[in-house]
């Protein structure tokens, strides 16, 4: 191991790019006894990187997934699924309110219609959501 | 079995028809017109046999060919949507900032019900936390120490080598506290479920405001389309701004879910970053060695490839 480590160390020093730093500062600390001040430094560094994100913060946070999926449900691509779901909701809820129950499907639920709609909406929202999240 | 025998029978039928064509040709050429070998009848027989063969195949397909769905859609659950996880790409590592946030979500939300029994504090060092942070977290818990001189087991503060504490003493206690449902250990959850990250993300964020009409669930179960059967004992746990991220990321439901899922992916395969790096090394060294071997081969073969074989026929007979 030692041999290869020294080679890769030399390579790292010579290469124009550096390796990802997720671990490196912490490793140094493992060796360092008085590292408390260092971790503080690190914390402040992290904070410096962030402020751009905070602008977006509003009073009430809105979940981007919900927002995109609502938009997607109204989109043209999901219109058939939405239509079927709405129709089912109509049918099932009206059956509860004294209307004659559909003889063929007495215990109908709208799970399948819900699945189709949810599938359509979440597939459509997935890439947008990933752009919005960190 | 049936399919094979059906195939075989159709093949023999085909052979028989070929034979029939031959015999009819031969009959025609020898111009001996006998009634029973009339081409029309033979063609009819062949056509009928082929029709029977096709019919039997169709019947077989009708009986056994179509896929059977023993489960209804509800029992199957909604298949998780595919999300473009960055850490799943071949050349990408975990986002360690996300891991740190995800651990925070696990610690502040999930850990009150779910254990993470395969993760010791030491493995967080250099991944999500510094040594001192990890030590401080470990010390917040008490663990059994070695028996003292009287054989009593005392408590001691945790060390880096200790594992994350379980929320319950044992599975029975966990069940009793959760309406009979056992919150499973999350260490390997990403590997333990179809759809992995996508499934858990969808599960955590997929609770609709109200179940679709007509759904009847037993008491204590919550509607979640992604859970097979749609009735899950875990209620929705993530709500906007449930945790406050130290790096200022807006803590929306989906952000927390994404972070905690990435963290759970790390806990299920902590070696992933290293494994991908090793894979790249293998490819790089492998291609280099391959190129080298091609050159060596050319070098070794060059005398053989460039030699010229000449044949000078001996002069035969005397001069004319």
Coordinates of C-alpha atoms in Angstrom, one line a residue:
Chain A
X1 CA 0.0 0.0 0.0
X2 CA 2.7 2.5 1.1
X3 CA 4.4 2.3 -2.3
X4 CA 1.2 3.0 -4.2
X5 CA 0.1 5.7 -1.8
X6 CA 3.3 7.6 -2.4
X7 CA 2.9 7.3 -6.1
X8 CA -0.6 8.6 -6.0
X9 CA 0.5 11.4 -3.6
X10 CA 3.1 12.4 -6.2
X11 CA 0.5 12.2 -9.0
X12 CA -1.9 14.3 -7.0
X13 CA 0.7 17.0 -6.4
X14 CA 1.5 17.1 -10.1
X15 CA -1.9 17.0 -11.6
X16 CA -3.7 20.3 -12.5
X17 CA -6.9 19.2 -10.8
X18 CA -7.4 18.2 -7.2
X19 CA -9.4 15.4 -5.6
X20 CA -12.7 16.0 -4.0
X21 CA -12.4 17.5 -0.6
X22 CA -15.2 15.9 1.2
X23 CA -12.9 13.9 3.4
X24 CA -9.5 15.6 3.4
X25 CA -9.9 18.4 6.0
X26 CA -11.4 15.9 8.4
X27 CA -8.6 13.5 7.9
X28 CA -6.1 16.2 8.9
X29 CA -8.0 16.7 12.0
X30 CA -7.7 13.1 12.9
X31 CA -4.0 13.7 13.3
X32 CA -4.4 17.1 14.8
X33 CA -5.0 17.1 18.5
X34 CA -6.3 20.7 18.9
X35 CA -8.7 20.8 16.0
X36 CA -11.6 22.7 17.5
X37 CA -10.6 26.0 16.0
X38 CA -10.2 24.3 12.6
X39 CA -13.7 22.9 12.6
X40 CA -15.0 26.4 13.4
X41 CA -13.2 27.7 10.3
X42 CA -14.8 25.0 8.3
X43 CA -18.2 25.9 9.5
X44 CA -17.8 29.5 8.5
X45 CA -16.5 28.5 5.1
X46 CA -19.6 26.5 4.5
X47 CA -21.8 29.4 5.5
X48 CA -20.1 31.6 3.0
X49 CA -21.0 29.3 0.2
X50 CA -24.7 29.3 0.9
X51 CA -26.3 32.7 0.9
X52 CA -27.6 32.5 -2.7
X53 CA -30.0 29.8 -1.7
X54 CA -31.6 31.8 1.1
X55 CA -33.1 34.4 -1.2
X56 CA -35.7 31.9 -2.4
X57 CA -36.9 31.4 1.1
X58 CA -40.4 32.8 1.7
X59 CA -42.5 33.1 4.7
X60 CA -44.4 29.9 4.0
X61 CA -42.2 27.3 2.3
X62 CA -43.9 25.6 -0.6
X63 CA -42.9 22.0 -1.3
X64 CA -41.7 22.0 -4.9
X65 CA -42.8 18.5 -5.4
X66 CA -46.4 19.4 -4.6
X67 CA -46.2 22.5 -6.8
X68 CA -44.8 20.7 -9.9
X69 CA -47.2 17.8 -9.5
X70 CA -50.2 20.0 -9.3
X71 CA -49.0 21.8 -12.5
X72 CA -48.5 18.5 -14.1
X73 CA -51.9 17.2 -13.2
X74 CA -53.4 20.1 -15.1
X75 CA -51.1 19.6 -18.1
X76 CA -52.3 18.2 -21.4
X77 CA -50.4 15.0 -21.1
X78 CA -52.2 14.0 -17.9
X79 CA -55.6 15.2 -19.0
X80 CA -57.0 11.7 -19.8
X81 CA -55.9 10.3 -16.4
X82 CA -57.3 13.4 -14.6
X83 CA -60.5 13.1 -16.5
X84 CA -60.9 9.4 -15.5
X85 CA -60.1 10.2 -11.9
X86 CA -62.5 13.1 -11.7
X87 CA -65.2 11.0 -13.2
X88 CA -64.5 8.2 -10.7
X89 CA -64.6 10.6 -7.8
X90 CA -67.9 11.9 -9.1
X91 CA -69.4 8.4 -9.4
X92 CA -68.2 7.1 -6.1
X93 CA -69.0 10.1 -4.0
X94 CA -72.4 10.5 -5.5
X95 CA -73.1 6.8 -4.7
X96 CA -72.6 7.6 -1.1
X97 CA -75.2 10.3 -1.2
X98 CA -78.4 8.3 -1.5
X99 CA -78.1 7.8 -5.3
X100 CA -78.7 4.2 -6.4
X101 CA -75.4 2.3 -6.0
X102 CA -73.9 0.9 -9.2
X103 CA -75.1 -2.7 -9.1
X104 CA -72.0 -4.0 -10.9
X105 CA -69.4 -2.4 -8.7
X106 CA -71.0 -1.9 -5.3
X107 CA -67.7 -1.2 -3.5
X108 CA -65.9 0.8 -6.2
X109 CA -62.9 2.8 -5.2
X110 CA -60.7 5.2 -7.2
X111 CA -57.3 3.7 -6.4
X112 CA -56.5 2.6 -9.9
X113 CA -57.5 6.0 -11.4
X114 CA -55.5 7.7 -8.6
X115 CA -52.5 5.5 -9.5
X116 CA -52.6 6.5 -13.2
X117 CA -52.9 10.2 -12.4
X118 CA -50.2 10.1 -9.7
X119 CA -47.9 8.2 -12.0
X120 CA -48.4 10.6 -14.8
X121 CA -47.9 13.7 -12.5
X122 CA -44.8 12.4 -10.7
X123 CA -43.1 11.3 -13.9
X124 CA -43.7 14.7 -15.4
X125 CA -42.5 16.5 -12.3
X126 CA -39.4 14.4 -11.6
X127 CA -36.8 16.3 -13.7
X128 CA -38.2 19.7 -12.7
X129 CA -38.1 18.7 -9.1
X130 CA -34.5 17.6 -9.3
X131 CA -33.5 20.9 -10.8
X132 CA -35.2 22.7 -8.0
X133 CA -33.7 20.6 -5.1
X134 CA -30.2 20.7 -4.0
Chain B
X1 CA -44.1 -29.1 -23.3
X2 CA -47.2 -28.5 -25.2
X3 CA -45.6 -25.7 -27.2
X4 CA -42.8 -27.9 -28.2
X5 CA -44.9 -30.7 -29.2
X6 CA -47.2 -28.3 -31.2
X7 CA -44.1 -27.0 -32.9
X8 CA -42.9 -30.4 -33.7
X9 CA -46.2 -31.5 -35.1
X10 CA -46.4 -28.4 -37.4
X11 CA -42.9 -29.2 -38.6
X12 CA -43.9 -32.7 -39.5
X13 CA -46.9 -31.3 -41.2
X14 CA -44.7 -29.0 -43.3
X15 CA -42.5 -32.0 -44.2
X16 CA -45.6 -33.9 -45.2
X17 CA -46.7 -31.1 -47.4
X18 CA -43.3 -30.9 -49.1
X19 CA -43.6 -34.6 -49.8
X20 CA -47.0 -34.0 -51.2
X21 CA -45.7 -31.4 -53.6
X22 CA -43.0 -33.7 -54.7
X23 CA -45.3 -36.6 -55.3
X24 CA -47.7 -34.5 -57.2
X25 CA -44.9 -33.2 -59.4
X26 CA -43.6 -36.7 -59.9
X27 CA -47.1 -37.8 -60.7
X28 CA -47.5 -35.0 -63.2
X29 CA -44.2 -35.7 -64.9
X30 CA -44.8 -39.4 -65.2
X31 CA -48.3 -38.4 -66.6
X32 CA -50.0 -41.3 -64.9
X33 CA -53.2 -39.6 -63.7
X34 CA -54.6 -41.4 -60.7
X35 CA -57.6 -40.0 -58.8
X36 CA -56.2 -40.1 -55.2
X37 CA -53.1 -38.0 -56.0
X38 CA -54.9 -35.1 -57.5
X39 CA -53.0 -31.8 -56.6
X40 CA -56.1 -30.1 -55.5
X41 CA -56.9 -32.7 -52.8
X42 CA -53.3 -32.8 -51.6
X43 CA -53.2 -29.0 -51.3
X44 CA -56.5 -29.1 -49.4
X45 CA -55.1 -31.6 -47.0
X46 CA -52.0 -29.5 -46.5
X47 CA -54.0 -26.3 -46.0
X48 CA -56.3 -28.0 -43.5
X49 CA -53.4 -29.5 -41.5
X50 CA -51.7 -26.1 -41.4
X51 CA -54.9 -24.5 -40.3
X52 CA -55.2 -27.1 -37.5
X53 CA -51.6 -26.4 -36.5
X54 CA -52.2 -22.7 -36.3
X55 CA -55.4 -23.2 -34.5
X56 CA -53.8 -25.4 -31.9
X57 CA -51.0 -22.8 -31.3
X58 CA -53.6 -20.1 -30.9
X59 CA -55.5 -22.2 -28.5
X60 CA -52.4 -22.9 -26.5
X61 CA -51.6 -19.2 -26.3
X62 CA -55.2 -18.6 -25.2
X63 CA -54.8 -21.1 -22.4
X64 CA -51.3 -20.4 -21.2
X65 CA -49.8 -17.6 -23.1
X66 CA -51.0 -14.5 -21.4
X67 CA -49.5 -13.3 -18.2
X68 CA -51.4 -13.9 -15.0
X69 CA -51.8 -11.1 -12.4
X70 CA -52.6 -12.7 -9.1
X71 CA -52.4 -9.3 -7.4
X72 CA -54.6 -6.4 -8.0
X73 CA -53.0 -3.0 -8.8
X74 CA -53.7 -1.9 -5.2
X75 CA -52.0 -4.9 -3.7
X76 CA -49.0 -4.3 -6.0
X77 CA -48.7 -0.7 -5.1
X78 CA -47.8 2.2 -7.4
X79 CA -44.4 1.7 -8.9
X80 CA -42.0 4.4 -7.8
X81 CA -41.1 7.1 -10.3
X82 CA -37.5 7.1 -11.5
X83 CA -35.7 10.2 -10.3
X84 CA -32.4 11.3 -11.8
X85 CA -30.2 10.8 -8.7
X86 CA -26.8 12.3 -9.3
X87 CA -25.0 9.8 -7.1
X88 CA -26.2 6.9 -9.2
X89 CA -24.2 8.0 -12.2
X90 CA -21.0 6.0 -12.9
X91 CA -18.6 8.8 -12.4
X92 CA -20.4 10.6 -9.5
X93 CA -19.9 10.3 -5.8
X94 CA -22.3 11.0 -2.9
X95 CA -22.9 14.6 -2.3
X96 CA -21.4 14.8 1.2
X97 CA -23.3 18.0 2.1
X98 CA -26.5 16.1 1.3
X99 CA -25.3 13.2 3.5
X100 CA -24.7 15.5 6.4
X101 CA -28.2 17.0 6.0
X102 CA -29.7 13.5 5.5
X103 CA -28.1 12.3 8.8
X104 CA -29.6 15.3 10.5
X105 CA -33.0 14.3 9.2
X106 CA -32.5 10.7 10.3
X107 CA -31.4 11.8 13.7
X108 CA -34.1 14.4 14.3
X109 CA -37.0 12.5 12.7
X110 CA -36.6 8.9 11.9
X111 CA -34.4 7.8 14.8
X112 CA -37.3 8.0 17.2
X113 CA -38.8 4.9 15.5
X114 CA -36.2 3.4 13.2
X115 CA -32.8 1.9 14.3
X116 CA -29.7 2.2 12.1
X117 CA -27.9 -0.6 13.7
X118 CA -25.1 -1.1 11.2
X119 CA -23.7 2.3 11.5
X120 CA -21.1 3.1 14.2
X121 CA -20.2 6.7 15.0
X122 CA -16.7 6.2 13.7
X123 CA -18.0 5.6 10.2
X124 CA -19.5 9.1 10.1
X125 CA -16.1 10.6 10.6
X126 CA -14.8 12.0 7.4
X127 CA -18.1 11.3 5.6
X128 CA -20.6 13.6 7.3
X129 CA -18.9 14.9 10.5
X130 CA -15.5 15.7 11.9
X131 CA -14.0 13.5 14.6
X132 CA -15.0 15.9 17.4
X133 CA -18.5 16.3 16.2
X134 CA -18.9 12.5 16.0
X135 CA -17.3 12.1 19.5
X136 CA -19.7 14.7 20.9
X137 CA -22.7 12.9 19.4
X138 CA -21.6 9.5 20.7
X139 CA -21.1 10.9 24.2
X140 CA -24.7 12.0 24.3
X141 CA -25.7 8.4 24.7
X142 CA -25.1 5.9 27.4
X143 CA -23.8 2.4 26.7
X144 CA -23.2 -0.6 29.0
X145 CA -19.6 -0.8 30.1
X146 CA -17.5 -3.8 31.1
X147 CA -18.6 -5.4 34.4
X148 CA -16.8 -3.8 37.4
X149 CA -15.2 -5.5 40.3
X150 CA -18.6 -6.5 41.8
X151 CA -19.8 -7.7 38.5
X152 CA -22.2 -4.9 38.1
X153 CA -22.6 -3.4 34.6
X154 CA -22.3 0.3 34.8
X155 CA -23.2 2.9 32.1
X156 CA -20.6 4.9 30.3
X157 CA -20.8 7.6 27.7
X158 CA -20.6 6.5 24.1
X159 CA -17.4 6.3 22.2
X160 CA -16.6 6.5 18.5
X161 CA -16.7 2.8 18.2
X162 CA -20.2 2.5 19.5
X163 CA -23.1 1.9 17.2
X164 CA -26.0 4.3 16.8
X165 CA -28.5 3.5 19.6
X166 CA -31.7 1.7 19.0
X167 CA -34.9 3.6 19.8
X168 CA -36.5 0.6 21.4
X169 CA -35.1 -2.1 23.7
X170 CA -36.3 -4.9 21.3
X171 CA -38.6 -5.6 18.5
X172 CA -41.5 -6.4 20.8
X173 CA -41.2 -3.0 22.5
X174 CA -41.0 -1.4 19.0
X175 CA -44.2 -3.2 17.9
X176 CA -46.0 -2.3 21.1
X177 CA -45.2 1.4 20.6
X178 CA -46.3 1.4 17.0
X179 CA -49.7 -0.2 16.9
X180 CA -48.3 -3.6 16.3
X181 CA -46.1 -2.6 13.3
X182 CA -42.4 -3.0 13.5
X183 CA -40.4 0.0 12.1
X184 CA -37.7 -1.9 10.2
X185 CA -34.0 -1.2 10.6
X186 CA -33.0 1.4 7.9
X187 CA -29.3 0.5 7.5
X188 CA -29.8 -1.6 4.4
X189 CA -33.3 -0.3 3.5
X190 CA -32.2 1.1 0.1
X191 CA -31.0 -2.3 -1.0
X192 CA -33.9 -4.1 0.6
X193 CA -36.7 -2.7 -1.4
X194 CA -37.6 -2.7 -5.1
X195 CA -36.9 0.7 -6.5
X196 CA -34.4 1.5 -3.7
X197 CA -33.9 5.3 -3.5
X198 CA -36.8 6.0 -5.8
X199 CA -39.2 3.9 -3.7
X200 CA -38.2 5.4 -0.3
X201 CA -38.3 8.9 -1.7
X202 CA -41.7 8.3 -3.2
X203 CA -42.9 6.7 0.0
X204 CA -41.9 9.6 2.2
X205 CA -43.3 12.3 -0.1
X206 CA -46.2 10.3 -1.5
X207 CA -48.9 10.7 1.2
X208 CA -51.8 12.4 -0.5
X209 CA -53.8 15.0 1.5
X210 CA -56.7 12.5 1.6
X211 CA -57.0 9.0 0.2
X212 CA -59.0 8.6 -3.1
X213 CA -62.7 8.2 -2.5
X214 CA -64.0 4.7 -1.8
X215 CA -60.8 3.5 -0.1
X216 CA -61.4 1.7 3.2
X217 CA -58.4 1.1 5.4
X218 CA -58.3 -0.6 8.7
X219 CA -57.7 1.6 11.7
X220 CA -54.2 2.8 12.3
X221 CA -53.2 2.5 8.7
X222 CA -52.4 5.4 6.4
X223 CA -53.0 5.6 2.7
X224 CA -49.8 5.6 0.7
X225 CA -50.0 4.6 -3.0
X226 CA -46.4 3.4 -3.2
X227 CA -46.7 0.9 -0.3
X228 CA -47.9 -2.5 -1.5
X229 CA -51.4 -2.7 -0.4
X230 CA -51.6 1.0 0.1
X231 CA -52.1 0.8 3.9
X232 CA -49.0 1.6 5.8
X233 CA -48.6 1.8 9.6
X234 CA -46.1 4.7 9.3
X235 CA -48.0 8.0 9.1
X236 CA -46.5 10.9 7.1
X237 CA -43.5 12.1 9.0
X238 CA -41.9 14.8 6.9
X239 CA -43.4 18.3 6.8
X240 CA -42.0 21.5 5.5
X241 CA -39.5 23.1 7.9
X242 CA -39.5 20.1 10.3
X243 CA -35.8 20.5 10.7
X244 CA -33.6 23.5 10.4
X245 CA -30.6 22.9 8.1
X246 CA -27.3 24.4 9.4
X247 CA -26.3 25.2 5.8
X248 CA -29.4 27.2 5.2
X249 CA -31.0 24.9 2.6
X250 CA -34.7 25.4 2.6
X251 CA -36.1 22.4 4.5
X252 CA -39.0 21.5 2.2
X253 CA -40.6 18.0 2.5
X254 CA -39.0 16.8 -0.7
X255 CA -35.6 18.3 0.1
X256 CA -35.5 16.4 3.5
X257 CA -36.7 13.3 1.8
X258 CA -34.1 13.5 -0.9
X259 CA -31.3 14.1 1.7
X260 CA -32.4 11.3 4.0
X261 CA -32.7 8.9 1.1
X262 CA -29.2 9.7 -0.1
X263 CA -28.0 9.3 3.5
X264 CA -29.7 5.9 3.7
X265 CA -28.1 4.9 0.4
X266 CA -24.7 5.8 1.9
X267 CA -25.5 3.7 5.0
X268 CA -26.4 0.7 2.7
X269 CA -23.3 1.0 0.5
X270 CA -20.7 3.2 2.3
X271 CA -18.1 1.8 -0.1
X272 CA -19.8 3.2 -3.2
X273 CA -17.4 6.2 -3.8
X274 CA -14.4 4.0 -3.4
X275 CA -15.9 1.2 -5.5
X276 CA -16.5 3.6 -8.4
X277 CA -13.0 4.9 -8.2
X278 CA -11.7 1.4 -8.2
X279 CA -13.8 0.6 -11.2
X280 CA -12.3 3.5 -13.1
X281 CA -8.8 2.3 -12.1
X282 CA -9.6 -1.1 -13.4
X283 CA -10.8 0.3 -16.7
X284 CA -7.8 2.6 -17.1
X285 CA -5.2 0.0 -16.3
X286 CA -7.0 -2.6 -18.3
X287 CA -7.1 -0.5 -21.4
X288 CA -3.5 0.5 -21.0
X289 CA -2.4 -3.1 -20.6
X290 CA -4.5 -4.0 -23.6
X291 CA -2.9 -1.4 -25.8
X292 CA 0.5 -2.6 -24.6
X293 CA -0.3 -6.2 -25.4
X294 CA -1.3 -5.2 -28.9
X295 CA 2.0 -3.5 -29.4
X296 CA 3.9 -6.4 -28.0
X297 CA 2.1 -8.7 -30.2
X298 CA 2.9 -6.7 -33.3
X299 CA 6.5 -6.5 -32.2
X300 CA 6.8 -10.3 -31.6
X301 CA 5.1 -11.2 -34.8
X302 CA 6.9 -8.7 -37.0
X303 CA 9.6 -11.2 -38.2
X304 CA 7.0 -13.7 -39.1
X305 CA 4.7 -11.2 -40.7
X306 CA 7.5 -9.6 -42.8
X307 CA 9.2 -12.8 -43.9
X308 CA 9.1 -13.7 -47.5
X309 CA 8.9 -17.3 -48.6
X310 CA 10.4 -17.9 -52.0
X311 CA 10.2 -21.1 -53.9
X312 CA 12.6 -21.7 -56.7
X313 CA 11.6 -24.8 -58.5
X314 CA 14.5 -27.1 -59.2
X315 CA 15.4 -27.3 -62.8
X316 CA 14.1 -30.6 -64.2
X317 CA 15.5 -32.6 -67.0
X318 CA 18.4 -31.7 -69.1
X319 CA 18.8 -28.7 -71.2
X320 CA 17.0 -28.7 -74.5

